[in-house]
């Protein structure tokens, strides 16, 4: 086994503190992301005209996708911060911004009170949240990646991904508990706001934890090696000049993950309610179970990746999604048991591709531009495949007159991920991201 130089060995740092400090923001990011989808049907009634329920729901999902519009800009901003001022500072910035945008949704008056201003304010809050989430994931992954040696990275990153799914689970669980405590009528009228307001203490906790951990040794080494401030200040140009091919490959291999994320965090809940005839409360509890399955799949996938490699993990995950998507949605139309089985199948596929995608976000790019390149490529993919996912699902089903047409689209994107993993197997199977030659290339091109 190759031995790292002394300068590359991460200094002693509590693994639990590292994972907690990075994971709290991922927890908050995906809590914020999922809570909107969980109550999308309620927001459609609160913030849009009530004359056409289908149009109101599509409008609500359009605003769900609006977050993705500002994510690439947020990714570049956080990437610049992370690649110039440090991973830790970028993490504090992203968690504060996204939690602020989410918490303010809890204060917006409804359409019946302020008219068109209600959806406008909702859109602004979603844009602010997107700026924060755009750089959160890549910054946190780079932080864990650079604080860990090669043997521990896959498993530790699987723990980080698990924190994102715990955030999704917490949003559904919070909705379930609120509904059970106050009743569905009160929850739809006002108690849904509590879910958004809970984001504020999450943001405060995130900033506190992230200010109590050290910067990564790899970033310190790269900073010390930089010859001029001008070299340090151009990670955006460096990323596009030297990593364009890697960014395109990353875009393709994570396409299945980008699409299946909003499917399980929001669209599938609405699908259970509309096509499976399942109530709000029951659908929330089903979603909790599905997320627990997803967490288990994620932990297993981390160990799979440690033993089998990144490229094979992408192939397994993408192929699984391609095969099970259509039968999973067909099962979900047959009551509670069908929804549990169908959702669990999708959750297994998502767990595998989520860990592979997270690892690739740092593995495929050199340290000087790691956060910038990873964040931009990831957010570009989520814009194309994730932003319109729920809206496309509703449109496809409505246009074809069937309730499972969208599942064919999901299966096709899963196949795309598999093809990309085969095409890019050399890049995904080599440690190009940690190669000194690759890092020298970036330094040369950013002068």
PDB file of C-alpha atoms in Angstrom, residues 164-331:
ATOM      1  CA  UNK A 164     -28.452  14.006   4.452  1.00  0.00           C
ATOM      2  CA  UNK A 165     -30.984  11.188   4.542  1.00  0.00           C
ATOM      3  CA  UNK A 166     -31.516  11.713   8.249  1.00  0.00           C
ATOM      4  CA  UNK A 167     -32.399  15.320   7.365  1.00  0.00           C
ATOM      5  CA  UNK A 168     -34.971  14.081   4.851  1.00  0.00           C
ATOM      6  CA  UNK A 169     -36.315  11.604   7.395  1.00  0.00           C
ATOM      7  CA  UNK A 170     -36.526  14.313  10.048  1.00  0.00           C
ATOM      8  CA  UNK A 171     -38.614  16.526   7.754  1.00  0.00           C
ATOM      9  CA  UNK A 172     -41.101  13.726   7.116  1.00  0.00           C
ATOM     10  CA  UNK A 173     -41.120  12.710  10.777  1.00  0.00           C
ATOM     11  CA  UNK A 174     -41.727  16.316  11.847  1.00  0.00           C
ATOM     12  CA  UNK A 175     -44.663  16.537   9.432  1.00  0.00           C
ATOM     13  CA  UNK A 176     -46.040  13.253  10.742  1.00  0.00           C
ATOM     14  CA  UNK A 177     -45.794  14.298  14.379  1.00  0.00           C
ATOM     15  CA  UNK A 178     -47.308  17.727  13.740  1.00  0.00           C
ATOM     16  CA  UNK A 179     -50.190  16.156  11.840  1.00  0.00           C
ATOM     17  CA  UNK A 180     -50.774  13.628  14.628  1.00  0.00           C
ATOM     18  CA  UNK A 181     -50.665  16.294  17.367  1.00  0.00           C
ATOM     19  CA  UNK A 182     -52.745  19.107  15.862  1.00  0.00           C
ATOM     20  CA  UNK A 183     -54.784  17.178  13.266  1.00  0.00           C
ATOM     21  CA  UNK A 184     -54.703  17.407   9.472  1.00  0.00           C
ATOM     22  CA  UNK A 185     -56.961  20.471   9.327  1.00  0.00           C
ATOM     23  CA  UNK A 186     -54.829  22.572  11.696  1.00  0.00           C
ATOM     24  CA  UNK A 187     -51.649  21.331  10.072  1.00  0.00           C
ATOM     25  CA  UNK A 188     -52.839  22.475   6.639  1.00  0.00           C
ATOM     26  CA  UNK A 189     -54.003  25.826   8.019  1.00  0.00           C
ATOM     27  CA  UNK A 190     -51.005  26.945  10.095  1.00  0.00           C
ATOM     28  CA  UNK A 191     -48.891  24.211  11.737  1.00  0.00           C
ATOM     29  CA  UNK A 192     -46.957  23.510   8.535  1.00  0.00           C
ATOM     30  CA  UNK A 193     -45.040  26.732   9.305  1.00  0.00           C
ATOM     31  CA  UNK A 194     -43.376  25.035  12.274  1.00  0.00           C
ATOM     32  CA  UNK A 195     -41.458  22.764   9.915  1.00  0.00           C
ATOM     33  CA  UNK A 196     -39.791  25.731   8.241  1.00  0.00           C
ATOM     34  CA  UNK A 197     -39.113  27.643  11.457  1.00  0.00           C
ATOM     35  CA  UNK A 198     -37.169  24.665  12.833  1.00  0.00           C
ATOM     36  CA  UNK A 199     -34.469  25.465  10.292  1.00  0.00           C
ATOM     37  CA  UNK A 200     -33.303  28.486  12.322  1.00  0.00           C
ATOM     38  CA  UNK A 201     -31.833  26.547  15.289  1.00  0.00           C
ATOM     39  CA  UNK A 202     -30.271  24.102  12.820  1.00  0.00           C
ATOM     40  CA  UNK A 203     -28.379  26.966  11.193  1.00  0.00           C
ATOM     41  CA  UNK A 204     -27.124  28.274  14.534  1.00  0.00           C
ATOM     42  CA  UNK A 205     -25.950  24.804  15.565  1.00  0.00           C
ATOM     43  CA  UNK A 206     -24.181  24.365  12.231  1.00  0.00           C
ATOM     44  CA  UNK A 207     -22.173  27.573  12.523  1.00  0.00           C
ATOM     45  CA  UNK A 208     -21.224  26.738  16.123  1.00  0.00           C
ATOM     46  CA  UNK A 209     -19.973  23.236  15.322  1.00  0.00           C
ATOM     47  CA  UNK A 210     -18.079  24.294  12.223  1.00  0.00           C
ATOM     48  CA  UNK A 211     -16.191  27.001  14.066  1.00  0.00           C
ATOM     49  CA  UNK A 212     -14.837  24.353  16.454  1.00  0.00           C
ATOM     50  CA  UNK A 213     -12.961  22.198  13.934  1.00  0.00           C
ATOM     51  CA  UNK A 214      -9.626  22.704  12.173  1.00  0.00           C
ATOM     52  CA  UNK A 215      -9.111  23.455   8.494  1.00  0.00           C
ATOM     53  CA  UNK A 216      -8.131  20.452   6.362  1.00  0.00           C
ATOM     54  CA  UNK A 217      -4.399  19.623   6.126  1.00  0.00           C
ATOM     55  CA  UNK A 218      -4.622  19.311   2.326  1.00  0.00           C
ATOM     56  CA  UNK A 219      -6.017  22.818   1.955  1.00  0.00           C
ATOM     57  CA  UNK A 220      -3.260  24.136   4.249  1.00  0.00           C
ATOM     58  CA  UNK A 221      -0.666  22.401   2.076  1.00  0.00           C
ATOM     59  CA  UNK A 222      -2.136  23.793  -1.162  1.00  0.00           C
ATOM     60  CA  UNK A 223      -2.301  27.286   0.321  1.00  0.00           C
ATOM     61  CA  UNK A 224       1.319  27.125   1.457  1.00  0.00           C
ATOM     62  CA  UNK A 225       2.399  25.973  -2.000  1.00  0.00           C
ATOM     63  CA  UNK A 226       0.616  28.813  -3.788  1.00  0.00           C
ATOM     64  CA  UNK A 227       3.182  31.302  -5.066  1.00  0.00           C
ATOM     65  CA  UNK A 228       0.963  34.380  -5.377  1.00  0.00           C
ATOM     66  CA  UNK A 229      -2.400  35.644  -4.196  1.00  0.00           C
ATOM     67  CA  UNK A 230      -3.441  35.847  -7.850  1.00  0.00           C
ATOM     68  CA  UNK A 231      -2.885  32.104  -8.212  1.00  0.00           C
ATOM     69  CA  UNK A 232      -5.112  31.443  -5.207  1.00  0.00           C
ATOM     70  CA  UNK A 233      -7.865  33.753  -6.376  1.00  0.00           C
ATOM     71  CA  UNK A 234      -8.735  31.997  -9.656  1.00  0.00           C
ATOM     72  CA  UNK A 235     -10.215  28.575  -8.824  1.00  0.00           C
ATOM     73  CA  UNK A 236     -13.190  29.210 -11.127  1.00  0.00           C
ATOM     74  CA  UNK A 237     -10.998  29.796 -14.173  1.00  0.00           C
ATOM     75  CA  UNK A 238      -8.733  26.924 -13.193  1.00  0.00           C
ATOM     76  CA  UNK A 239     -11.672  24.553 -12.855  1.00  0.00           C
ATOM     77  CA  UNK A 240     -13.066  25.285 -16.312  1.00  0.00           C
ATOM     78  CA  UNK A 241      -9.656  25.297 -18.018  1.00  0.00           C
ATOM     79  CA  UNK A 242      -8.326  22.044 -16.654  1.00  0.00           C
ATOM     80  CA  UNK A 243     -11.305  19.991 -15.445  1.00  0.00           C
ATOM     81  CA  UNK A 244     -13.955  20.466 -18.155  1.00  0.00           C
ATOM     82  CA  UNK A 245     -13.804  16.839 -19.283  1.00  0.00           C
ATOM     83  CA  UNK A 246     -13.988  15.512 -15.739  1.00  0.00           C
ATOM     84  CA  UNK A 247     -16.929  17.816 -15.002  1.00  0.00           C
ATOM     85  CA  UNK A 248     -18.860  16.513 -18.039  1.00  0.00           C
ATOM     86  CA  UNK A 249     -18.199  12.925 -16.978  1.00  0.00           C
ATOM     87  CA  UNK A 250     -19.300  13.680 -13.433  1.00  0.00           C
ATOM     88  CA  UNK A 251     -22.459  15.345 -14.796  1.00  0.00           C
ATOM     89  CA  UNK A 252     -23.408  12.140 -16.630  1.00  0.00           C
ATOM     90  CA  UNK A 253     -22.573   9.553 -13.986  1.00  0.00           C
ATOM     91  CA  UNK A 254     -24.534  11.349 -11.240  1.00  0.00           C
ATOM     92  CA  UNK A 255     -27.591  12.010 -13.436  1.00  0.00           C
ATOM     93  CA  UNK A 256     -29.556   9.137 -11.869  1.00  0.00           C
ATOM     94  CA  UNK A 257     -28.842  10.425  -8.374  1.00  0.00           C
ATOM     95  CA  UNK A 258     -29.817  13.982  -9.347  1.00  0.00           C
ATOM     96  CA  UNK A 259     -33.194  12.797 -10.633  1.00  0.00           C
ATOM     97  CA  UNK A 260     -34.093  10.211  -8.009  1.00  0.00           C
ATOM     98  CA  UNK A 261     -33.413  12.680  -5.169  1.00  0.00           C
ATOM     99  CA  UNK A 262     -36.508  14.886  -5.703  1.00  0.00           C
ATOM    100  CA  UNK A 263     -38.474  11.786  -6.724  1.00  0.00           C
ATOM    101  CA  UNK A 264     -38.164  10.221  -3.271  1.00  0.00           C
ATOM    102  CA  UNK A 265     -38.067  13.400  -1.205  1.00  0.00           C
ATOM    103  CA  UNK A 266     -41.191  14.991  -2.688  1.00  0.00           C
ATOM    104  CA  UNK A 267     -42.742  13.492  -5.828  1.00  0.00           C
ATOM    105  CA  UNK A 268     -43.229   9.992  -4.434  1.00  0.00           C
ATOM    106  CA  UNK A 269     -45.207  11.359  -1.477  1.00  0.00           C
ATOM    107  CA  UNK A 270     -47.605  13.155  -3.805  1.00  0.00           C
ATOM    108  CA  UNK A 271     -47.742  10.064  -6.041  1.00  0.00           C
ATOM    109  CA  UNK A 272     -48.787   7.875  -3.096  1.00  0.00           C
ATOM    110  CA  UNK A 273     -51.518  10.324  -2.181  1.00  0.00           C
ATOM    111  CA  UNK A 274     -52.893  10.891  -5.685  1.00  0.00           C
ATOM    112  CA  UNK A 275     -52.384   7.501  -7.355  1.00  0.00           C
ATOM    113  CA  UNK A 276     -52.372   5.188  -4.356  1.00  0.00           C
ATOM    114  CA  UNK A 277     -55.222   6.838  -2.465  1.00  0.00           C
ATOM    115  CA  UNK A 278     -53.108   7.110   0.702  1.00  0.00           C
ATOM    116  CA  UNK A 279     -53.785   9.904   3.223  1.00  0.00           C
ATOM    117  CA  UNK A 280     -51.254  12.633   4.083  1.00  0.00           C
ATOM    118  CA  UNK A 281     -50.496  11.189   7.495  1.00  0.00           C
ATOM    119  CA  UNK A 282     -49.994   7.597   6.312  1.00  0.00           C
ATOM    120  CA  UNK A 283     -47.883   8.679   3.327  1.00  0.00           C
ATOM    121  CA  UNK A 284     -45.551  10.561   5.691  1.00  0.00           C
ATOM    122  CA  UNK A 285     -45.015   7.456   7.820  1.00  0.00           C
ATOM    123  CA  UNK A 286     -44.386   5.354   4.718  1.00  0.00           C
ATOM    124  CA  UNK A 287     -41.783   7.895   3.661  1.00  0.00           C
ATOM    125  CA  UNK A 288     -40.077   7.575   7.065  1.00  0.00           C
ATOM    126  CA  UNK A 289     -39.743   3.809   6.553  1.00  0.00           C
ATOM    127  CA  UNK A 290     -38.442   4.339   3.022  1.00  0.00           C
ATOM    128  CA  UNK A 291     -35.794   6.730   4.304  1.00  0.00           C
ATOM    129  CA  UNK A 292     -34.677   4.222   6.926  1.00  0.00           C
ATOM    130  CA  UNK A 293     -34.191   1.675   4.131  1.00  0.00           C
ATOM    131  CA  UNK A 294     -32.224   4.312   2.233  1.00  0.00           C
ATOM    132  CA  UNK A 295     -29.937   4.906   5.227  1.00  0.00           C
ATOM    133  CA  UNK A 296     -29.215   1.183   5.491  1.00  0.00           C
ATOM    134  CA  UNK A 297     -28.434   1.006   1.754  1.00  0.00           C
ATOM    135  CA  UNK A 298     -26.106   3.991   2.094  1.00  0.00           C
ATOM    136  CA  UNK A 299     -24.054   2.418   4.876  1.00  0.00           C
ATOM    137  CA  UNK A 300     -23.740  -0.824   2.905  1.00  0.00           C
ATOM    138  CA  UNK A 301     -22.784   1.124  -0.244  1.00  0.00           C
ATOM    139  CA  UNK A 302     -19.898   2.821   1.584  1.00  0.00           C
ATOM    140  CA  UNK A 303     -18.375  -0.553   2.349  1.00  0.00           C
ATOM    141  CA  UNK A 304     -19.130  -1.787  -1.162  1.00  0.00           C
ATOM    142  CA  UNK A 305     -17.248   1.172  -2.602  1.00  0.00           C
ATOM    143  CA  UNK A 306     -14.307   0.598  -0.237  1.00  0.00           C
ATOM    144  CA  UNK A 307     -13.926  -2.966  -1.513  1.00  0.00           C
ATOM    145  CA  UNK A 308     -15.141  -2.759  -5.124  1.00  0.00           C
ATOM    146  CA  UNK A 309     -14.254   0.771  -6.176  1.00  0.00           C
ATOM    147  CA  UNK A 310     -16.095   3.883  -7.333  1.00  0.00           C
ATOM    148  CA  UNK A 311     -16.768   2.869 -10.931  1.00  0.00           C
ATOM    149  CA  UNK A 312     -18.356  -0.466 -10.054  1.00  0.00           C
ATOM    150  CA  UNK A 313     -20.529   1.185  -7.420  1.00  0.00           C
ATOM    151  CA  UNK A 314     -21.890   3.597 -10.046  1.00  0.00           C
ATOM    152  CA  UNK A 315     -22.650   0.689 -12.387  1.00  0.00           C
ATOM    153  CA  UNK A 316     -24.470  -1.307  -9.701  1.00  0.00           C
ATOM    154  CA  UNK A 317     -26.532   1.681  -8.534  1.00  0.00           C
ATOM    155  CA  UNK A 318     -27.484   2.966 -11.985  1.00  0.00           C
ATOM    156  CA  UNK A 319     -28.377  -0.496 -13.254  1.00  0.00           C
ATOM    157  CA  UNK A 320     -30.532  -1.167 -10.215  1.00  0.00           C
ATOM    158  CA  UNK A 321     -32.486   2.080 -10.767  1.00  0.00           C
ATOM    159  CA  UNK A 322     -32.940   1.293 -14.462  1.00  0.00           C
ATOM    160  CA  UNK A 323     -34.389  -2.135 -13.662  1.00  0.00           C
ATOM    161  CA  UNK A 324     -36.662  -1.385 -10.681  1.00  0.00           C
ATOM    162  CA  UNK A 325     -38.106   2.072 -11.507  1.00  0.00           C
ATOM    163  CA  UNK A 326     -41.142   0.950 -13.536  1.00  0.00           C
ATOM    164  CA  UNK A 327     -42.198  -1.923 -11.257  1.00  0.00           C
ATOM    165  CA  UNK A 328     -41.579   0.213  -8.155  1.00  0.00           C
ATOM    166  CA  UNK A 329     -44.047   2.898  -9.241  1.00  0.00           C
ATOM    167  CA  UNK A 330     -46.527   0.264 -10.419  1.00  0.00           C
ATOM    168  CA  UNK A 331     -46.420  -1.323  -6.957  1.00  0.00           C
TER     169      UNK A 331
END
